[in-house]
CSV table of C-alpha atoms in Angstrom, one decimal:
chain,number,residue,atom,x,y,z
C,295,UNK,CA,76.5,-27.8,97.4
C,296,UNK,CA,79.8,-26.9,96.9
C,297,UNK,CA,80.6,-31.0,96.6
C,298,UNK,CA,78.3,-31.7,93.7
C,299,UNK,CA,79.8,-28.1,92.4
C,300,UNK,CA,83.2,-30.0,92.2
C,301,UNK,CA,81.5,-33.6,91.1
C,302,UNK,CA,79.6,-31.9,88.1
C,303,UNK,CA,82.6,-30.1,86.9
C,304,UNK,CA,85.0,-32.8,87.2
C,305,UNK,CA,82.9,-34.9,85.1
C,306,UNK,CA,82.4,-31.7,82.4
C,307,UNK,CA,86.1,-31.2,82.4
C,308,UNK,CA,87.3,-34.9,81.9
C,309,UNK,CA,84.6,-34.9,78.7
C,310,UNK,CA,85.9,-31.2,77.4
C,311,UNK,CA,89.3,-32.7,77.8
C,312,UNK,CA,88.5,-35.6,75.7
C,313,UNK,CA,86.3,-33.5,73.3
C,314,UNK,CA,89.9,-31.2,72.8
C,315,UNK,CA,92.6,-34.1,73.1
C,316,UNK,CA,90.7,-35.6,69.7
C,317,UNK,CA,92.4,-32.5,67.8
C,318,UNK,CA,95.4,-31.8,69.9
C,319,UNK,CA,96.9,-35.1,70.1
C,320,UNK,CA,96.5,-35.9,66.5
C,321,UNK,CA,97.2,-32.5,65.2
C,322,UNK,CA,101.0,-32.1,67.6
C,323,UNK,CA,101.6,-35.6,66.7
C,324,UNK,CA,101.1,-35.0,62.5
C,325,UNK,CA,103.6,-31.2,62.9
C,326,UNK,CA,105.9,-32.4,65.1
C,327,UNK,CA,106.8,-35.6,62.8
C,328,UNK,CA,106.5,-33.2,59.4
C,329,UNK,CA,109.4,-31.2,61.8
C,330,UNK,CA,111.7,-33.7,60.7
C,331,UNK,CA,110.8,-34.5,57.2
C,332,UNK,CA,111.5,-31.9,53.7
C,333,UNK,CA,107.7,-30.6,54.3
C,334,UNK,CA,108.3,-27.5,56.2
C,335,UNK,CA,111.0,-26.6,53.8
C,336,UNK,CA,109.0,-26.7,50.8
C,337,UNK,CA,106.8,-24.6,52.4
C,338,UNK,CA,109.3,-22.5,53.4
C,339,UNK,CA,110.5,-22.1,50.1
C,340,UNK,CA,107.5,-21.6,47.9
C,341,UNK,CA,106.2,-18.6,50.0
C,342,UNK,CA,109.5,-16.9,50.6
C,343,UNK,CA,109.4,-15.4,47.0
C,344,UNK,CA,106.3,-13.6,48.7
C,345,UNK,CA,107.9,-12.0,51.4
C,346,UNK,CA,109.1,-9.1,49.5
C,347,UNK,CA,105.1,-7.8,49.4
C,348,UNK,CA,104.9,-7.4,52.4
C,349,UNK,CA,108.3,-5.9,53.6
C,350,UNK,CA,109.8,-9.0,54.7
C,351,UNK,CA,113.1,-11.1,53.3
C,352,UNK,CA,112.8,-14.4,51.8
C,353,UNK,CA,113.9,-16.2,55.4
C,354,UNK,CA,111.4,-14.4,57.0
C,355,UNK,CA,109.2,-17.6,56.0
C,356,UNK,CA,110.5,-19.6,58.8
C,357,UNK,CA,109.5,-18.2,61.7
C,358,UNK,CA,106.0,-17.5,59.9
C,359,UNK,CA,105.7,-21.0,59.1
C,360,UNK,CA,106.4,-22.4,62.1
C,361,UNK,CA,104.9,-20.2,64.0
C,362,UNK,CA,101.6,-20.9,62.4
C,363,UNK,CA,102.7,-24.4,62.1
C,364,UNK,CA,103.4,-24.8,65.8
C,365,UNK,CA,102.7,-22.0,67.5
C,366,UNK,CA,104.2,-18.6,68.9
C,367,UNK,CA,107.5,-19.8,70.8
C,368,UNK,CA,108.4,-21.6,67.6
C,369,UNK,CA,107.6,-18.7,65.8
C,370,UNK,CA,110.2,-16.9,68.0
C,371,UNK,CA,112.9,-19.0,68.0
C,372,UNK,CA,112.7,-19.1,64.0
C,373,UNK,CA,113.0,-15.5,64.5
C,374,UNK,CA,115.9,-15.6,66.6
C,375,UNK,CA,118.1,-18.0,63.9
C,376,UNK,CA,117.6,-14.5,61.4
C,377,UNK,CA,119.4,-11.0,61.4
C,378,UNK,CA,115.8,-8.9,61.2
C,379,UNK,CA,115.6,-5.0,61.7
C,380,UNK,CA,112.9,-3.7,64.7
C,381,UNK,CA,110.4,-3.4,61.7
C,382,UNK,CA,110.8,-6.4,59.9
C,383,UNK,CA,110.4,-8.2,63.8
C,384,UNK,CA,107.5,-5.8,64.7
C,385,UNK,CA,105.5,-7.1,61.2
C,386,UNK,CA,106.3,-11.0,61.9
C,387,UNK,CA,105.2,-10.1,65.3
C,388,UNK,CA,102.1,-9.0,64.7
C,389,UNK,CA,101.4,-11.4,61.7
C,390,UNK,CA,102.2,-14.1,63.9
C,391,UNK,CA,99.5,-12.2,66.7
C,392,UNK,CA,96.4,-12.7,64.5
C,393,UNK,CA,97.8,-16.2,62.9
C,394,UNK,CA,99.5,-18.7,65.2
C,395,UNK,CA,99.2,-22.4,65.9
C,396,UNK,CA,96.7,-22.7,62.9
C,397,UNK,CA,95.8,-26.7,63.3
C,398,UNK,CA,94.9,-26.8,66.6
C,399,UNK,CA,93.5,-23.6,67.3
C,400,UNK,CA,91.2,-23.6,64.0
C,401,UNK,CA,90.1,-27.4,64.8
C,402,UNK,CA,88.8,-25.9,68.3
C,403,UNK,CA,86.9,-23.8,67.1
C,404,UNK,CA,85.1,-25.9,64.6
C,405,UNK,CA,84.3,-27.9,67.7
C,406,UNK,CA,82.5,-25.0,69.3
C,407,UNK,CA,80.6,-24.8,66.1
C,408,UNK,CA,82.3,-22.0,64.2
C,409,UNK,CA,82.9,-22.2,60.3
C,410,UNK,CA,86.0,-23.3,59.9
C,411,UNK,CA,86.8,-21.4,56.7
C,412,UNK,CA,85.4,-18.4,58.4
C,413,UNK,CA,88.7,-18.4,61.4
C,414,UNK,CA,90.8,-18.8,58.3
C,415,UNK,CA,90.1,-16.5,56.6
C,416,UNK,CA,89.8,-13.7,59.7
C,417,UNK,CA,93.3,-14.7,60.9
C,418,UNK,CA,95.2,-15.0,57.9
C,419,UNK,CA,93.2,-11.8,56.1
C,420,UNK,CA,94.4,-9.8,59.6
C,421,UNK,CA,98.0,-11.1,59.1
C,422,UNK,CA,98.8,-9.9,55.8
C,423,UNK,CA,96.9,-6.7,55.7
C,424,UNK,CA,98.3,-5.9,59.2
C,425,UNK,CA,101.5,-6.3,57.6
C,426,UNK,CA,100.7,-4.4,54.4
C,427,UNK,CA,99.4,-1.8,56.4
C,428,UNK,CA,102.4,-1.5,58.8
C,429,UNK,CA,105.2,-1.8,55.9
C,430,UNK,CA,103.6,0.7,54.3
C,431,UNK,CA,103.2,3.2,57.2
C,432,UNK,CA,106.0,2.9,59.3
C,433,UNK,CA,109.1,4.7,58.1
C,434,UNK,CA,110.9,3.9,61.1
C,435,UNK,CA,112.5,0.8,62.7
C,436,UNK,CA,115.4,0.0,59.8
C,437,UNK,CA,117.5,-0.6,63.3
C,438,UNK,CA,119.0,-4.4,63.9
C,439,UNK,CA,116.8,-5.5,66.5
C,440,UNK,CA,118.6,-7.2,69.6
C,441,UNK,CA,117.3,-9.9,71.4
C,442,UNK,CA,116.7,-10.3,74.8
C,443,UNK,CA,117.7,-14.2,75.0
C,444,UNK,CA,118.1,-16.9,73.2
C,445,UNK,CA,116.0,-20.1,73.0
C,446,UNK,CA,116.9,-23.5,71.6
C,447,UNK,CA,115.7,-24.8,68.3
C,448,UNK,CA,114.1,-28.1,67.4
C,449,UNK,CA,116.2,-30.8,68.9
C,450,UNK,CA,118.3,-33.3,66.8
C,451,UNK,CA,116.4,-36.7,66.2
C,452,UNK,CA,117.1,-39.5,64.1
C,453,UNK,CA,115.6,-42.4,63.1
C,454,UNK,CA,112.0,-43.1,62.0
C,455,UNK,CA,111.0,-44.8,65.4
C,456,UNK,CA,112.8,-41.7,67.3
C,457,UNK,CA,110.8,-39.4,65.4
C,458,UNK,CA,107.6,-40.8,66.2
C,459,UNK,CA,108.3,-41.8,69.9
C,460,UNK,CA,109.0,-38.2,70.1
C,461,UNK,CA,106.0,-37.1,68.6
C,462,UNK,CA,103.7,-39.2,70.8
C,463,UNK,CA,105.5,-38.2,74.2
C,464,UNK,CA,104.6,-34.1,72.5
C,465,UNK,CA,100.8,-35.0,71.7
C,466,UNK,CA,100.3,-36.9,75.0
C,467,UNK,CA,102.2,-33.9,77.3
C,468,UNK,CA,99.6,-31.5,75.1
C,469,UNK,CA,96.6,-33.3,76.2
C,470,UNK,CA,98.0,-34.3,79.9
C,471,UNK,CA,98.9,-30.1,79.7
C,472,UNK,CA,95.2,-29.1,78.4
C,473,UNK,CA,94.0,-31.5,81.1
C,474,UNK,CA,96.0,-30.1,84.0
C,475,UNK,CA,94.2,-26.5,83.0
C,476,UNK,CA,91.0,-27.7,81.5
C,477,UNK,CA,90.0,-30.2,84.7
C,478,UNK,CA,90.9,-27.5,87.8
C,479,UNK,CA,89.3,-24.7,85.9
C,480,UNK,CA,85.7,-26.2,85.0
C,481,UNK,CA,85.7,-27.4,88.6
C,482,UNK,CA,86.1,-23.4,89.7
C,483,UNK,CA,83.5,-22.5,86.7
C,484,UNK,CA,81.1,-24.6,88.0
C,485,UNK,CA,81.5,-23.5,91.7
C,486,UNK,CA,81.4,-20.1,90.2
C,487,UNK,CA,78.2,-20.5,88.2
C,488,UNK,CA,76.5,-22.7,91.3
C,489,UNK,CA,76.8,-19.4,93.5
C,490,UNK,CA,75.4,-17.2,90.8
C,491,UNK,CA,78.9,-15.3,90.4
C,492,UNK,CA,78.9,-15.8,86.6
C,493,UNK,CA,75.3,-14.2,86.4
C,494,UNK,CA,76.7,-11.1,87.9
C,495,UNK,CA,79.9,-11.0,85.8
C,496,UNK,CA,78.0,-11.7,82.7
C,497,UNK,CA,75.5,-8.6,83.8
C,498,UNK,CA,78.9,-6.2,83.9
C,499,UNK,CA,79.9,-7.1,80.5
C,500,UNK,CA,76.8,-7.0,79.3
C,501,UNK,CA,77.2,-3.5,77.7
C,502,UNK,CA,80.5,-4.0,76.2
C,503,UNK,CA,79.3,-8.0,74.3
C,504,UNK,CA,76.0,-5.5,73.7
C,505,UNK,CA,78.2,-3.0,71.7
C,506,UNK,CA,79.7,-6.2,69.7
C,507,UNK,CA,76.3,-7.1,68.6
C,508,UNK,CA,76.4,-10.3,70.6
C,509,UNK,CA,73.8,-11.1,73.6
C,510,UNK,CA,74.9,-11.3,77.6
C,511,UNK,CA,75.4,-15.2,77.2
C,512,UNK,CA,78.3,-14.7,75.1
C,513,UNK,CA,80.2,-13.1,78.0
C,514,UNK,CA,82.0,-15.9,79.9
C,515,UNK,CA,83.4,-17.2,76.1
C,516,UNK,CA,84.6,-13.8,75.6
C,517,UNK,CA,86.4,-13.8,79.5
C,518,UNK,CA,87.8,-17.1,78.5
C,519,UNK,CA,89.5,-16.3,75.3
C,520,UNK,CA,90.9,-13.0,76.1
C,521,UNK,CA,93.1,-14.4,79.6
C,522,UNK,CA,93.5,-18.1,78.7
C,523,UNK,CA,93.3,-18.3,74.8
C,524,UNK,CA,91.6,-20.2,72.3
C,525,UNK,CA,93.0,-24.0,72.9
C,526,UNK,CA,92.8,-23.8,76.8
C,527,UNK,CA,89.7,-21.6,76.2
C,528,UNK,CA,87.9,-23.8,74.4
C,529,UNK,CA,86.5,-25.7,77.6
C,530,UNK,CA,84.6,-22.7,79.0
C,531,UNK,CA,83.4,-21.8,75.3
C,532,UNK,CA,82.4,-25.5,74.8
C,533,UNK,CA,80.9,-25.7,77.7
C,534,UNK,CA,79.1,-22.0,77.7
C,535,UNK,CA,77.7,-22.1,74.1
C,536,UNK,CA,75.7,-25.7,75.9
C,537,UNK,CA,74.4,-24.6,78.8
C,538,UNK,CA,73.9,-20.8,78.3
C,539,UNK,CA,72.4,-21.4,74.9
C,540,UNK,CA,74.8,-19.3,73.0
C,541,UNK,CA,73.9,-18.8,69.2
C,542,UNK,CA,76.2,-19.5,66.5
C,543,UNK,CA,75.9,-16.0,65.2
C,544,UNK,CA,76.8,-14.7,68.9
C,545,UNK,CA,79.6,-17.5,69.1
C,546,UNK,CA,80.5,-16.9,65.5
C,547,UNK,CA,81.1,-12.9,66.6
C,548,UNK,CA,82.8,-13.8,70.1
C,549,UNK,CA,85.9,-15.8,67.7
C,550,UNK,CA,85.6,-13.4,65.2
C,551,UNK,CA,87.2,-11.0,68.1
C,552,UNK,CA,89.0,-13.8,70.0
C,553,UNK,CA,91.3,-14.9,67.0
C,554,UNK,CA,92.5,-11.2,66.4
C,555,UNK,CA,92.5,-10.8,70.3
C,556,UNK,CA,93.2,-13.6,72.7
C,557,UNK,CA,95.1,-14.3,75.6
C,558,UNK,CA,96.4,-10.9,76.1
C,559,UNK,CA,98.5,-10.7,78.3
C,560,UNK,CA,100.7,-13.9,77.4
C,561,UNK,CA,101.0,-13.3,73.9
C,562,UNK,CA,101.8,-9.7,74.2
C,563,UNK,CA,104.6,-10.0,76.8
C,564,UNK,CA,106.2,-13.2,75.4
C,565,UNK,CA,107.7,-10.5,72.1
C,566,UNK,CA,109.2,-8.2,75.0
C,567,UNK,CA,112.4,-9.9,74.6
C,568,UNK,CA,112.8,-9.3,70.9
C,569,UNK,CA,113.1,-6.1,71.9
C,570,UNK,CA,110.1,-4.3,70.1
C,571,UNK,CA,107.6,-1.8,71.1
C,572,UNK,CA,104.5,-4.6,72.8
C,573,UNK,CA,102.0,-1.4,73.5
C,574,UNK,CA,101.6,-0.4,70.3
C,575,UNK,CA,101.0,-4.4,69.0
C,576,UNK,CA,98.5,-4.8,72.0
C,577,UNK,CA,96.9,-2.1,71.1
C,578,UNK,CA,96.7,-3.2,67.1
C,579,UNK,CA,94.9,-6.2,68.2
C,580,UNK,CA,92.2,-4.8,70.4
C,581,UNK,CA,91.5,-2.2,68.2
C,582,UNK,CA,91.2,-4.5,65.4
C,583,UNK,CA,89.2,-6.8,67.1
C,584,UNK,CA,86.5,-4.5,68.2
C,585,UNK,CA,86.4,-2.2,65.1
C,586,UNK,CA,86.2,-6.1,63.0
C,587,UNK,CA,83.4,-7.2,65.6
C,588,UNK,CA,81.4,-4.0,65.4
C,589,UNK,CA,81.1,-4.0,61.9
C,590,UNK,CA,80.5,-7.4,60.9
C,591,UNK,CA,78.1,-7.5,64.0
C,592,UNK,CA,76.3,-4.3,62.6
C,593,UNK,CA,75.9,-5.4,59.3
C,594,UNK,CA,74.9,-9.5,60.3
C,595,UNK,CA,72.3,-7.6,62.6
C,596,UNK,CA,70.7,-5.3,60.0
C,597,UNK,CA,70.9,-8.1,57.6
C,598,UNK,CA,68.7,-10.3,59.9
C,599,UNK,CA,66.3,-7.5,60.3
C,600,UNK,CA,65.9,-7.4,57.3
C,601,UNK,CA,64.8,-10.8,56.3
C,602,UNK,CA,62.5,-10.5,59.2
C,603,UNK,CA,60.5,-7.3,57.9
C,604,UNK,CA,60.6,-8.7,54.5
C,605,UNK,CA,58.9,-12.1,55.8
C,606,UNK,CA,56.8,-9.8,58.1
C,607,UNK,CA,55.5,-7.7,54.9
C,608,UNK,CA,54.8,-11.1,53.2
């Protein structure tokens, strides 16, 4: 059994890695050639007159823009060319939390079937009123804030044909990358689900997806998102919203939480060396996320019992 386990998802994780490489490859090749062109300056500069609304200095644009560009490591070392306080650090930090590595992340989840204005919207609405909300709060913080290391920026490249070599040998390591994690771990999934463990994992977080407003089936997307991410993620979700006949309300919901709260545990310790306070941004997120779930789960639930009395009544 456990042979055609390892067949079956071998075969599901060469086709998810296909499905994913389709929007990585060209997405990382597109941002990693606009890296060397005016286009992230402009950028740049026509939102840094913003920055001010939400505590933050003009240069404060770079490391949001490329972190949401790219994703969070760029955002860090943009953050570590700039002289920031520990709240000015703290707010990029948990703006860059909810909104990171837009492109790819976003084009995912339009392949799982997800609207994709709707992640948009959620991630970048959570960035700037977490910020608002933070500036406005805190009083404390006005500190320089010292890093803990100090990473490299983007390399120097010239030359058109330099430029785009090096933006095909980042696109293909992406896929080869989401392949080396995507393959192994839809081979262990399906071993996993042959043997009935994912029926007993999804019955244990049954009450807390129930308390969402989501169904059972929605369990191993959410388990997925939270310790691996979205883009690495995205193969169990794919793969979970097929075969376990997940909704698109239920999967809508289950992103609606993951893009304020996923992969926990890397996200939230790669800031330690910034030298900010991670519990409280861990804790920002998941209570975001579940408070933002809850309610638009509540509300898309009562809304749908209400058509159905209405039609009912007819």
């Amino acid at each position: 059994m456990i042979g055609n386990s390892v067949k079956k998802g071998l075969l599901v994780g060469l086709k998810t890695t296909w499905t994913l490489g389709k929007v990585i490859f060209p997405v990382t090749l597109i941002v990693s050639v606009l890296q060397y062109t005016p286009v992230l300056q402009w950028i740049i500069d026509f939102i840094a007159p913003f920055m001010n609304m939400i505590g933050l200095p003009g240069e404060a644009a770079i490391p949001l823009v490329l972190g949401n560009f790219l994703n969070l490591y760029a955002g860090i070392a943009g953050i570590l060319t700039l002289d920031l306080s520990v709240k000015e650090v703290f707010i990029i930090a948990i703006m860059l939390s909810f909104s990171h590595n837009l492109f790819i992340e976003s084009g995912v989840a339009a392949k799982v079937g997800v609207k994709l204005w709707t992640i948009l919207t959620v991630r970048i609405g959570l960035a700037l009123l977490a910020a608002v909300i933070i500036n406005l709060v805190w009083q404390g913080g006005s500190g320089l804030a010292k890093y803990g290391f100090v990473s490299p920026g983007t390399a120097e490249i010239n030359g058109v044909w330099a430029i785009l070599l090096n933006g095909l040998e980042r696109a293909a390591s992406g896929v080869l990358q989401l392949a080396f994690i995507v393959i192994p771990l839809m081979i262990i999934m399906q071993i996993m689900k042959d043997l009935k463990w994912l029926d007993a994992m999804s019955k244990v977080l049954a009450p807390f997806t129930k308390v969402l407003g989501m169904k059972p089936n929605t369990s191993m997307t959410m388990v997925a998102g939270l310790t691996i991410g979205l883009a690495y993620g995205a193969g169990v979700m794919i793969q979970a919203a097929k075969e376990d006949n997940v909704s698109k309300k239920d999967m809508t919901l289950a992103f609606i939480f993951l893009v304020a709260c996923h992969a926990v545990v890397e996200d939230t310790l790669i800031f330690i060396p910034l030298g900010i306070p991670v519990w409280p941004l861990l804790v920002i997120r998941l209570t975001t996320a579940i408070l933002l779930t809850m309610i638009i789960g509540l509300i898309w639930n009562r809304s749908e019992f209400t058509q159905r009395k209405e039609a009912y009544e007819q």
